[in-house]
């Protein structure tokens, strides 16, 4: 949708998706058919447990802000959420502490560096943004609770509100994250050196490993996306997951930093807020319209799901979803006014 799309246009778009003949279901089926045999990309292997994923897994779900759901392929296949969790924790930190405090700990600047780079902004000592590991660890550090179990419960509560059911961690993934997490520990120590994280940062690293290991499927990601699209209220449960004034902060960061080093190209080509993870998940948000959840483990060189990127590119093109797209309807008005 375009930034100035009217309520009528939004209803029309949702209407097109849900009609009895369901042309949208046919669109999803044909996209799945078109890309399912694409064998490009590699399943992530830097955490041994992730490498167990099957390259053929491919599921897509779209959930609208009115709560309709459209699914195709392995839409209910479980996987670990990984970095897709990061914007949601950024949102929770904003809700808990307010903008000023959060921005003391983390910037909002895209970086051309790797997601796990051991670097901070030289002037402010802050991590560049909440979607690289350093920034994510700093925002997870802001998740409070009287002790570690209460912080874990708070973490689960954040995601349960978005997803609409209880969540749990995949213990083998968690152990794999923990035993191989030296780089993340190094980032944690560097940030502690500059007092960008609390004294408790080692516990926060554990919490971060738990966060990355949460079990989701593409339907869950679509509901999470639909919650952001719906100004922070889960359309299936009516539960508020994030304050309305923080939704745009989360979406802005997703648009500028959500797709690793492909973020600029993504904003240019697809133009909707999204976040991907090394598990092969992508969540994308079409404000006021729907959330899109995709799962397909083979990743491209930038770390994004190959089939996931293709599906989003096609949907964006087909339905004019780019944030700055000029819809045909608007074009007509522009012509009438000129
Ligand atoms: N568990 C991963 C890490 O911190 C998250 C990576 C990702 O999905 O980008 O290394």
Coordinates of N, CA, C and O in Angstrom, one line a residue, residues 138-204:
X138 N 21.9 -5.5 23.5 CA 21.7 -4.3 24.4 C 20.2 -4.1 24.7 O 19.8 -3.7 25.8
X139 N 19.3 -4.4 23.7 CA 17.9 -4.2 24.0 C 17.3 -5.4 24.8 O 16.5 -5.2 25.7
X140 N 17.9 -6.6 24.6 CA 17.4 -7.7 25.5 C 17.9 -7.4 26.9 O 17.1 -7.7 27.9
X141 N 19.0 -6.7 27.1 CA 19.5 -6.4 28.4 C 18.5 -5.4 29.1 O 18.4 -5.4 30.3
X142 N 17.6 -4.7 28.3 CA 16.7 -3.8 28.9 C 15.3 -4.5 29.3 O 14.4 -3.9 29.9
X143 N 15.3 -5.8 29.0 CA 14.1 -6.6 29.5 C 14.2 -6.9 31.0 O 15.2 -7.6 31.3
X144 N 13.4 -6.3 31.8 CA 13.6 -6.4 33.2 C 12.8 -7.5 33.9 O 11.9 -8.1 33.3
X145 N 13.1 -7.7 35.1 CA 12.4 -8.7 36.0 C 13.2 -8.9 37.2 O 14.4 -8.6 37.2
X146 N 12.6 -9.4 38.3 CA 13.3 -9.4 39.6 C 14.4 -10.4 39.6 O 15.4 -10.3 40.3
X147 N 14.3 -11.4 38.8 CA 15.4 -12.4 38.7 C 15.4 -13.0 37.3 O 14.5 -12.7 36.5
X148 N 16.3 -14.0 37.0 CA 16.4 -14.5 35.7 C 15.1 -15.2 35.2 O 14.6 -14.9 34.2
X149 N 14.5 -16.1 36.1 CA 13.2 -16.7 35.7 C 12.1 -15.7 35.3 O 11.4 -15.9 34.4
X150 N 12.1 -14.6 36.1 CA 11.0 -13.6 35.8 C 11.3 -12.9 34.4 O 10.4 -12.6 33.7
X151 N 12.6 -12.8 34.1 CA 13.0 -12.1 32.8 C 12.6 -13.1 31.7 O 12.1 -12.7 30.6
X152 N 12.8 -14.4 31.9 CA 12.5 -15.4 30.9 C 11.0 -15.3 30.7 O 10.5 -15.3 29.6
X153 N 10.2 -15.3 31.8 CA 8.8 -15.2 31.7 C 8.3 -14.0 31.0 O 7.4 -14.1 30.2
X154 N 8.9 -12.9 31.2 CA 8.6 -11.6 30.5 C 8.9 -11.8 29.0 O 8.0 -11.4 28.2
X155 N 10.0 -12.4 28.7 CA 10.4 -12.6 27.3 C 9.2 -13.5 26.6 O 8.8 -13.1 25.5
X156 N 8.8 -14.6 27.3 CA 7.8 -15.4 26.7 C 6.5 -14.6 26.6 O 5.8 -14.8 25.6
X157 N 6.2 -13.8 27.6 CA 4.9 -13.0 27.5 C 4.9 -12.1 26.3 O 3.9 -11.9 25.7
X158 N 6.1 -11.4 26.1 CA 6.1 -10.5 24.9 C 5.7 -11.2 23.6 O 4.9 -10.8 22.9
X159 N 6.3 -12.4 23.4 CA 6.0 -13.1 22.2 C 4.7 -13.8 22.2 O 4.0 -13.9 21.2
X160 N 4.2 -14.2 23.4 CA 2.8 -14.8 23.5 C 1.8 -13.8 23.1 O 0.8 -14.1 22.4
X161 N 2.0 -12.5 23.5 CA 1.0 -11.5 23.1 C 1.0 -11.3 21.6 O -0.1 -11.1 21.0
X162 N 2.2 -11.3 21.0 CA 2.2 -11.1 19.5 C 1.6 -12.3 18.8 O 0.9 -12.2 17.8
X163 N 1.9 -13.6 19.3 CA 1.5 -14.8 18.6 C 0.1 -15.2 18.9 O -0.6 -15.8 18.1
X164 N -0.3 -15.0 20.2 CA -1.6 -15.4 20.6 C -1.7 -16.8 21.1 O -2.8 -17.5 21.1
X165 N -0.6 -17.3 21.6 CA -0.5 -18.6 22.3 C 0.7 -18.7 23.1 O 1.6 -17.8 23.0
X166 N 0.8 -19.7 24.0 CA 2.1 -19.8 24.8 C 3.2 -20.2 23.9 O 3.0 -20.9 22.9
X167 N 4.4 -19.7 24.2 CA 5.6 -20.0 23.4 C 6.6 -20.9 24.2 O 6.5 -20.9 25.4
X168 N 7.5 -21.5 23.5 CA 8.5 -22.3 24.2 C 9.8 -22.3 23.4 O 9.8 -21.9 22.2
X169 N 10.9 -22.7 24.0 CA 12.2 -22.7 23.4 C 12.6 -24.1 22.9 O 12.2 -25.1 23.5
X170 N 13.3 -24.2 21.8 CA 13.8 -25.4 21.3 C 15.2 -25.6 22.1 O 16.1 -24.9 21.8
X171 N 15.2 -26.6 23.0 CA 16.3 -26.7 23.8 C 17.6 -27.1 23.1 O 18.7 -26.6 23.5
X172 N 17.5 -27.9 22.1 CA 18.8 -28.2 21.3 C 19.3 -27.0 20.7 O 20.6 -26.8 20.6
X173 N 18.5 -26.2 20.1 CA 18.9 -24.9 19.5 C 19.6 -24.0 20.5 O 20.7 -23.5 20.4
X174 N 18.9 -23.9 21.6 CA 19.4 -23.1 22.7 C 20.8 -23.5 23.2 O 21.7 -22.7 23.3
X175 N 21.0 -24.8 23.3 CA 22.3 -25.4 23.8 C 23.3 -25.1 22.7 O 24.5 -24.7 23.0
X176 N 22.9 -25.2 21.4 CA 23.8 -25.0 20.3 C 24.2 -23.5 20.3 O 25.4 -23.1 20.1
X177 N 23.2 -22.6 20.5 CA 23.5 -21.1 20.5 C 24.5 -20.8 21.7 O 25.4 -20.0 21.5
X178 N 24.3 -21.5 22.8 CA 25.1 -21.2 24.0 C 26.5 -21.7 23.8 O 27.4 -21.0 24.2
X179 N 26.6 -22.9 23.3 CA 28.0 -23.4 23.2 C 28.8 -22.8 22.1 O 30.1 -22.8 22.2
X180 N 28.2 -22.2 21.1 CA 28.9 -21.6 20.1 C 28.9 -20.1 20.2 O 29.4 -19.4 19.3
X181 N 28.3 -19.5 21.2 CA 28.1 -18.1 21.3 C 29.2 -17.2 21.7 O 29.0 -16.1 22.3
X182 N 30.5 -17.6 21.4 CA 31.6 -16.8 21.9 C 31.6 -15.4 21.3 O 32.0 -14.4 22.0
X183 N 31.3 -15.3 20.1 CA 31.3 -13.9 19.4 C 30.3 -13.0 20.1 O 30.6 -11.8 20.4
X184 N 29.1 -13.5 20.4 CA 28.1 -12.7 21.1 C 28.6 -12.4 22.5 O 28.3 -11.3 23.0
X185 N 29.3 -13.3 23.1 CA 29.8 -12.9 24.5 C 30.9 -11.8 24.3 O 30.9 -10.9 25.2
X186 N 31.7 -11.9 23.3 CA 32.7 -10.9 23.1 C 32.0 -9.5 22.9 O 32.4 -8.5 23.4
X187 N 30.9 -9.5 22.1 CA 30.2 -8.3 21.9 C 29.7 -7.8 23.2 O 29.7 -6.6 23.6
X188 N 29.1 -8.7 24.1 CA 28.6 -8.3 25.4 C 29.7 -7.7 26.2 O 29.5 -6.6 26.9
X189 N 30.9 -8.3 26.2 CA 32.0 -7.7 27.1 C 32.4 -6.3 26.6 O 32.7 -5.4 27.4
X190 N 32.4 -6.2 25.2 CA 32.8 -4.9 24.7 C 31.8 -3.8 25.1 O 32.2 -2.7 25.5
X191 N 30.5 -4.2 25.0 CA 29.5 -3.2 25.4 C 29.6 -2.9 26.9 O 29.3 -1.8 27.4
X192 N 29.9 -3.9 27.7 CA 30.0 -3.7 29.2 C 31.2 -2.7 29.5 O 31.1 -1.9 30.3
X193 N 32.2 -2.9 28.7 CA 33.4 -2.0 28.8 C 32.9 -0.5 28.7 O 33.5 0.3 29.4
X194 N 32.0 -0.2 27.8 CA 31.5 1.1 27.6 C 30.2 1.4 28.4 O 29.5 2.4 28.1
X195 N 29.9 0.5 29.3 CA 28.6 0.7 30.1 C 27.4 0.9 29.2 O 26.5 1.6 29.6
X196 N 27.4 0.1 28.1 CA 26.2 0.2 27.3 C 25.2 -0.9 27.7 O 24.1 -1.0 27.2
X197 N 25.7 -1.9 28.5 CA 24.8 -2.9 29.0 C 25.0 -2.9 30.6 O 26.0 -2.4 31.1
X198 N 24.1 -3.6 31.2 CA 24.1 -3.6 32.7 C 25.2 -4.6 33.2 O 25.7 -5.4 32.4
X199 N 25.4 -4.5 34.5 CA 26.2 -5.5 35.2 C 25.8 -6.9 34.9 O 26.6 -7.9 35.0
X200 N 24.5 -7.0 34.7 CA 23.9 -8.3 34.5 C 23.9 -8.9 33.1 O 23.2 -9.8 32.8
X201 N 24.9 -8.4 32.3 CA 24.8 -8.7 30.9 C 25.0 -10.1 30.5 O 24.6 -10.6 29.5
X202 N 25.7 -10.9 31.4 CA 25.9 -12.3 31.1 C 24.6 -13.0 31.2 O 24.4 -13.9 30.3
X203 N 23.8 -12.6 32.1 CA 22.4 -13.2 32.2 C 21.6 -12.8 31.0 O 20.9 -13.6 30.4
X204 N 21.8 -11.5 30.5 CA 21.1 -11.0 29.4 C 21.5 -11.8 28.1 O 20.7 -12.0 27.2

